[in-house]
Amino acid sequence: MKFKNYLFFVFLLLISVISFGKNTNAQEILLTDNGVILNLRGIFKMDWDKSDPEVPCSGTGYGEMLFYPENKDIVNGKPLVLRLRDFDYNNPDVNVDYEKEAAKDEKIITETLKKSFPEEYKKMQKISKGKFEVPATVKIKKVLPYTECDFTTVYAYATELKRVDGAKSKITEVKMKKSKDFEEEFADPNEPFDLKKYKVSSKDGYANLREKPTTNSKIVSKMDNGAIVKYITKSDDWYYIFDVEYPNESNKLSKAKEYRGFIHKSQLKKYVD
């Protein structure tokens, strides 16, 4: 009788472990009525230098709010540059007052730091140049792989940023020094250069880009064979990808149109530049 009870206990334990693993993975991609939300865990980092706001193009993200997902499968291990309000970089407003917009961004960043990391924020104000990092969770409403300076920067619209319960933060003061090669200070050899790309390759001549990772989900767009898409992450055998269509004579679009959705991996093959 005891042996049977022992086997039953082991069986329940295995079921619990398997279920926990599935739930953990499933919680990274939240399928809501308003679209896909990435619910990620990782490391939040912020480097700053109050004495010199001007940085080289290769230093994109310096002075920004960066998030490094724990799951390296997310955007190929690249950091996410967090934006705390919605944006549309593919359709810039040429009449916008950039100084006012920068002031708005600075204000919301300050408010978020004060709310999420109040003690750390106080310490950061006393340091001219430094680094801050802490284990955190973030909810991402939109991801945009955006090519600039000849490499891809991944911007993300974050609606929530929280410290992992009980996690300790780290603030490091960086001593001021002049570099012979200014751009060397901003090089990160561990950062992936670009995102993985895939090419649509279907026996039907096209593939359906769907709102959610199921065959009966709403079709966002039909993508012809040969179309190149950028990989964000995956849900089982479905790849969550990004594509953008720019105005030209054939489509008559008035502005660039962005697409995010799921394509089954059987409809894609890896693309090599």
PDB file of N, CA and C in Angstrom, residues 208-220 238 262:
ATOM      1  N   ASN A 208      -0.671  33.074 -44.196  1.00  0.00           N
ATOM      2  CA  ASN A 208      -1.545  33.953 -43.422  1.00  0.00           C
ATOM      3  C   ASN A 208      -0.828  34.417 -42.153  1.00  0.00           C
ATOM      4  N   LEU A 209      -0.801  35.724 -41.960  1.00  0.00           N
ATOM      5  CA  LEU A 209      -0.301  36.298 -40.708  1.00  0.00           C
ATOM      6  C   LEU A 209      -1.511  36.467 -39.812  1.00  0.00           C
ATOM      7  N   ARG A 210      -1.521  35.743 -38.683  1.00  0.00           N
ATOM      8  CA  ARG A 210      -2.713  35.717 -37.841  1.00  0.00           C
ATOM      9  C   ARG A 210      -2.528  36.499 -36.546  1.00  0.00           C
ATOM     10  N   GLU A 211      -3.646  36.997 -36.030  1.00  0.00           N
ATOM     11  CA  GLU A 211      -3.633  37.808 -34.818  1.00  0.00           C
ATOM     12  C   GLU A 211      -3.148  37.003 -33.616  1.00  0.00           C
ATOM     13  N   LYS A 212      -3.539  35.729 -33.553  1.00  0.00           N
ATOM     14  CA  LYS A 212      -3.170  34.846 -32.452  1.00  0.00           C
ATOM     15  C   LYS A 212      -2.637  33.524 -33.016  1.00  0.00           C
ATOM     16  N   PRO A 213      -1.900  32.762 -32.204  1.00  0.00           N
ATOM     17  CA  PRO A 213      -1.266  31.533 -32.712  1.00  0.00           C
ATOM     18  C   PRO A 213      -2.213  30.341 -32.836  1.00  0.00           C
ATOM     19  N   THR A 214      -3.278  30.507 -33.635  1.00  0.00           N
ATOM     20  CA  THR A 214      -4.206  29.410 -33.913  1.00  0.00           C
ATOM     21  C   THR A 214      -4.679  29.530 -35.365  1.00  0.00           C
ATOM     22  N   THR A 215      -5.055  28.407 -35.950  1.00  0.00           N
ATOM     23  CA  THR A 215      -5.460  28.408 -37.361  1.00  0.00           C
ATOM     24  C   THR A 215      -6.807  29.068 -37.593  1.00  0.00           C
ATOM     25  N   ASN A 216      -7.599  29.254 -36.547  1.00  0.00           N
ATOM     26  CA  ASN A 216      -8.910  29.898 -36.711  1.00  0.00           C
ATOM     27  C   ASN A 216      -8.901  31.353 -36.248  1.00  0.00           C
ATOM     28  N   SER A 217      -7.706  31.896 -35.971  1.00  0.00           N
ATOM     29  CA  SER A 217      -7.609  33.282 -35.532  1.00  0.00           C
ATOM     30  C   SER A 217      -7.767  34.238 -36.713  1.00  0.00           C
ATOM     31  N   LYS A 218      -8.084  35.484 -36.413  1.00  0.00           N
ATOM     32  CA  LYS A 218      -8.266  36.515 -37.433  1.00  0.00           C
ATOM     33  C   LYS A 218      -6.996  36.691 -38.274  1.00  0.00           C
ATOM     34  N   ILE A 219      -7.156  36.824 -39.586  1.00  0.00           N
ATOM     35  CA  ILE A 219      -6.018  37.030 -40.492  1.00  0.00           C
ATOM     36  C   ILE A 219      -5.681  38.525 -40.532  1.00  0.00           C
ATOM     37  N   VAL A 220      -4.463  38.853 -40.125  1.00  0.00           N
ATOM     38  CA  VAL A 220      -4.004  40.238 -40.119  1.00  0.00           C
ATOM     39  C   VAL A 220      -3.573  40.660 -41.513  1.00  0.00           C
ATOM     40  N   TRP A 238       4.406  28.482 -33.515  1.00  0.00           N
ATOM     41  CA  TRP A 238       4.036  29.730 -34.189  1.00  0.00           C
ATOM     42  C   TRP A 238       5.078  30.802 -33.899  1.00  0.00           C
ATOM     43  N   PHE A 262       1.230  36.183 -35.983  1.00  0.00           N
ATOM     44  CA  PHE A 262       1.798  34.841 -35.909  1.00  0.00           C
ATOM     45  C   PHE A 262       1.723  34.114 -37.255  1.00  0.00           C
TER      46      PHE A 262
END
